[in-house]
Short mmCIF file of C-alpha atoms in Angstrom, two decimals:
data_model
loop_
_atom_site.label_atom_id
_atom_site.label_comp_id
_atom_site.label_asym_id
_atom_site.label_seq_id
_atom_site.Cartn_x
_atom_site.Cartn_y
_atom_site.Cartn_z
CA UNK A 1 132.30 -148.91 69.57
CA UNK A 2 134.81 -147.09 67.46
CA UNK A 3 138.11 -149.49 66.05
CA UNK A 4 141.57 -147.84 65.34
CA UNK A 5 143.45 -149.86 62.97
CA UNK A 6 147.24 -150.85 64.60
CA UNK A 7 148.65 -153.57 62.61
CA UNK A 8 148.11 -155.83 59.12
CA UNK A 9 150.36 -158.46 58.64
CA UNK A 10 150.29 -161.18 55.90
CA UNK A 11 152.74 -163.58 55.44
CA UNK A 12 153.32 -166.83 53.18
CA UNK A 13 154.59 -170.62 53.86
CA UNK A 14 154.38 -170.31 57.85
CA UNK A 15 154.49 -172.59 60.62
CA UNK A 16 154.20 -169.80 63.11
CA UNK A 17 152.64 -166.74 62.66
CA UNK A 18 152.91 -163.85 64.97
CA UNK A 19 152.05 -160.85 65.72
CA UNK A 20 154.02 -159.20 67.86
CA UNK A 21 154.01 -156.00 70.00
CA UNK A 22 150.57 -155.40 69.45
CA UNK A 23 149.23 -154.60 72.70
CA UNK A 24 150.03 -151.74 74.42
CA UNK A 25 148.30 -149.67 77.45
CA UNK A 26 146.19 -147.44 75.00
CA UNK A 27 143.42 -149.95 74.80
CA UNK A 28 142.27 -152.43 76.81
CA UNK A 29 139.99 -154.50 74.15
CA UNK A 30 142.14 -155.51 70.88
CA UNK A 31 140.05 -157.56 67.62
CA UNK A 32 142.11 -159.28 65.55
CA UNK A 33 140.34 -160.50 62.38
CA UNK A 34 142.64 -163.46 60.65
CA UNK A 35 141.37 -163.94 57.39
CA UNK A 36 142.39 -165.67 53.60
CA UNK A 37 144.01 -168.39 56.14
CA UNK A 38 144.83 -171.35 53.23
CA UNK A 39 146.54 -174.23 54.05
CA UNK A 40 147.70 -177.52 52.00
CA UNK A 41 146.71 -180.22 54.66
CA UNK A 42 143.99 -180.89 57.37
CA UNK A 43 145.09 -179.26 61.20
CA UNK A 44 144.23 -177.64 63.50
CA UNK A 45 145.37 -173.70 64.17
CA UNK A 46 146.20 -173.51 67.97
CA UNK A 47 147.40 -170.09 69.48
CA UNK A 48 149.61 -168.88 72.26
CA UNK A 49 150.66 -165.11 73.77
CA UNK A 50 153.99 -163.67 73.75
CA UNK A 51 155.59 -161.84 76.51
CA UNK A 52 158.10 -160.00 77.39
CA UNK A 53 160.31 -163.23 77.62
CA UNK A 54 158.50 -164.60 74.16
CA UNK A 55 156.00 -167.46 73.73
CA UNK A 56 154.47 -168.98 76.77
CA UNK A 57 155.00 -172.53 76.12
CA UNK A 58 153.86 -173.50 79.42
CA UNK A 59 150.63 -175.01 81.32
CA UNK A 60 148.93 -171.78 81.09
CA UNK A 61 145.89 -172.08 79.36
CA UNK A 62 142.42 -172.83 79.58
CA UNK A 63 139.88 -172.92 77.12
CA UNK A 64 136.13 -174.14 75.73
CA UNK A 65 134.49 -174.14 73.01
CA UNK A 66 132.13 -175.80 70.05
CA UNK A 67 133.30 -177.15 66.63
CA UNK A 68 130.24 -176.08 64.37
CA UNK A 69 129.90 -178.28 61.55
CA UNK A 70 127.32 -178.58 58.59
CA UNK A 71 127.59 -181.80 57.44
CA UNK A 72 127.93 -183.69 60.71
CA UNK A 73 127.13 -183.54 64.70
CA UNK A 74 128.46 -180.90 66.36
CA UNK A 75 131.52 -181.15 68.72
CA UNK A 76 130.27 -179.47 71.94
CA UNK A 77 132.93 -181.05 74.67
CA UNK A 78 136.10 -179.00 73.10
CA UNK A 79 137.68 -177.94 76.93
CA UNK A 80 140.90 -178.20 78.86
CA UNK A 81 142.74 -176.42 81.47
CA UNK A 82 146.27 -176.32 82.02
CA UNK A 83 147.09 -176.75 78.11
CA UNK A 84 149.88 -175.49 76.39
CA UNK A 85 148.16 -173.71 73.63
CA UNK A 86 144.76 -172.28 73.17
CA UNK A 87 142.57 -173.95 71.60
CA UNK A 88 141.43 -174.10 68.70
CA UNK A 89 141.32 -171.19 66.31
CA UNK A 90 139.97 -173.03 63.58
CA UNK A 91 140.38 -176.48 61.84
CA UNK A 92 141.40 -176.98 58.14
CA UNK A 93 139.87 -180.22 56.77
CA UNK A 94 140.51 -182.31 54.47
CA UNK A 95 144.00 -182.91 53.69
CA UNK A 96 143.34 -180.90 50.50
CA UNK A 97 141.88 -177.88 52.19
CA UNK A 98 142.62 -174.88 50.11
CA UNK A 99 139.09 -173.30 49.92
CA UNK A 100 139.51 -170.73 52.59
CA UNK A 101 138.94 -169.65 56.29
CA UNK A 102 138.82 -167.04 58.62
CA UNK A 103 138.67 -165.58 62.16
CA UNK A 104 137.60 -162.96 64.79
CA UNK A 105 139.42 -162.68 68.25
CA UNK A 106 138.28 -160.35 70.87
CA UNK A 107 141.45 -159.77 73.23
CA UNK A 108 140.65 -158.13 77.11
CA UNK A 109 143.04 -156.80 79.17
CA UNK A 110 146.05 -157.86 77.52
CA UNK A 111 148.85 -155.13 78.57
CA UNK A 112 147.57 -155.25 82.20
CA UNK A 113 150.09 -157.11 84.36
CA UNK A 114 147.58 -157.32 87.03
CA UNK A 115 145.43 -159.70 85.27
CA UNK A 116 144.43 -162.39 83.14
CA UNK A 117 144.08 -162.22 79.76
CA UNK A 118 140.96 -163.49 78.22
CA UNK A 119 139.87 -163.95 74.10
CA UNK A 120 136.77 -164.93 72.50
CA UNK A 121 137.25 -166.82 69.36
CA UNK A 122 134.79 -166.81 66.21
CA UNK A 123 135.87 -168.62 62.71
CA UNK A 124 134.43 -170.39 59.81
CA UNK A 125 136.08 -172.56 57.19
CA UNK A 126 134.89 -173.82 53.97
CA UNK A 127 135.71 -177.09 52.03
CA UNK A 128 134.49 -177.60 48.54
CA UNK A 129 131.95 -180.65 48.58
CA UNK A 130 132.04 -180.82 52.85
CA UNK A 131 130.96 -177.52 53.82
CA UNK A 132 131.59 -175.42 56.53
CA UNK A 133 133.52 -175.95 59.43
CA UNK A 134 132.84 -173.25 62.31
CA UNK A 135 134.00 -172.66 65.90
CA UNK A 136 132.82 -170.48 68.75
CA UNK A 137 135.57 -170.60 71.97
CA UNK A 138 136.29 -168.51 74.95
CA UNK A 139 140.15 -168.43 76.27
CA UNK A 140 141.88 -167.79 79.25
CA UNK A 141 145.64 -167.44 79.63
CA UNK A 142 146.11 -167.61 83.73
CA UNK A 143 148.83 -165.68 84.39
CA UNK A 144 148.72 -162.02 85.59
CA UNK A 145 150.93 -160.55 83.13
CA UNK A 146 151.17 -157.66 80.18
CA UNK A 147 150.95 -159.93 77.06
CA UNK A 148 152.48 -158.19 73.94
CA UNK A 149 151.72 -160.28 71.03
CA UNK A 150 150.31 -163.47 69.34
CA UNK A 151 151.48 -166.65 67.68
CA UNK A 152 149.20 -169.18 65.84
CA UNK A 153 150.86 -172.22 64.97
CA UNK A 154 149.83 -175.71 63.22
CA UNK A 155 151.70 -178.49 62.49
CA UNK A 156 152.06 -178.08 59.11
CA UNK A 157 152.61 -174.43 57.02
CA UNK A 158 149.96 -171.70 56.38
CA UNK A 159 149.93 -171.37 52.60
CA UNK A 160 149.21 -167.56 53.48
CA UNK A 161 147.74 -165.96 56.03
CA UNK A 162 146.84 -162.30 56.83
CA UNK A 163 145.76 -160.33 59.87
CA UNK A 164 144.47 -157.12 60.51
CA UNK A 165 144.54 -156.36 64.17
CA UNK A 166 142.40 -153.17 66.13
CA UNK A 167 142.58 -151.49 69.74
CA UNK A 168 138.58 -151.29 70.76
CA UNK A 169 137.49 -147.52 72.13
#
């Protein structure tokens, strides 16, 4: 498996970070690795696709997944269908979470109308004197449609946040 590099992105003091027109019909497996994600208090990082219209806000969603922890029980019952965002890409905690985290997403058949879109999710956090946060999810956006781009939001800002972002051959 061979990875051509398409886009890298950072950006600073963000509510909303996208990438847009990323996808296109010359692959149809994208990674996108999100990585020195900081942030200055405790959220979670949700995600949504963009369109040719923009960001589907709606229903559209569907997702599950496990919140790995090392310093308390596991959260294996993270699921929903019919959400409005995809959940979760990772979780900053505590409120004073600057120590770091990062993310791989594994994107299939995003520019074909014909179908849905689905993403597997893989991130781990860090927070000095807690330890690691991690998360393992599977996503589903369930509407046969060529998506373009990405947007990962939170409620509060990223402090910075970079992405590098490959078609698969």
């Amino acid at each position: 498996m061979g990875f051509e590099l398409i886009k890298s992105q950072t950006s600073t003091t963000v509510a909303d970070f996208r990438l847009e027109n990323i996808f296109t019909s010359e692959y149809n497996v994208y990674k996108i690795n999100l990585f020195n994600m900081e942030a200055a208090n405790a959220d979670y990082i949700h995600a949504r696709i963009l369109n040719a219209s923009g960001e589907d806000t709606g229903s559209n969603y569907d997702y599950g997944g496990e919140l790995l922890y090392t310093h308390t029980t596991h959260d294996l019952s993270v699921d929903a269908t019919s959400s409005t965002t995809m959940n979760y890409v990772g979780y900053f905690f505590p409120s004073t979470y600057d120590d770091g985290m990062g993310a791989t997403i594994y994107v299939y058949n995003a520019p074909d109308a014909s179908t849905y879109t689905a993403f597997t999710v893989h991130a781990v956090g860090f927070a000095n004197g807690l330890g690691q946060y991690g998360n393992k999810s599977i996503w589903l956006h369930d509407v046969a449609e060529a998506v373009t781009g990405m947007s990962f939001d939170r409620t509060g800002n990223f402090d910075k946040i970079s992405a590098n972002v490959y078609g698969v051959k």
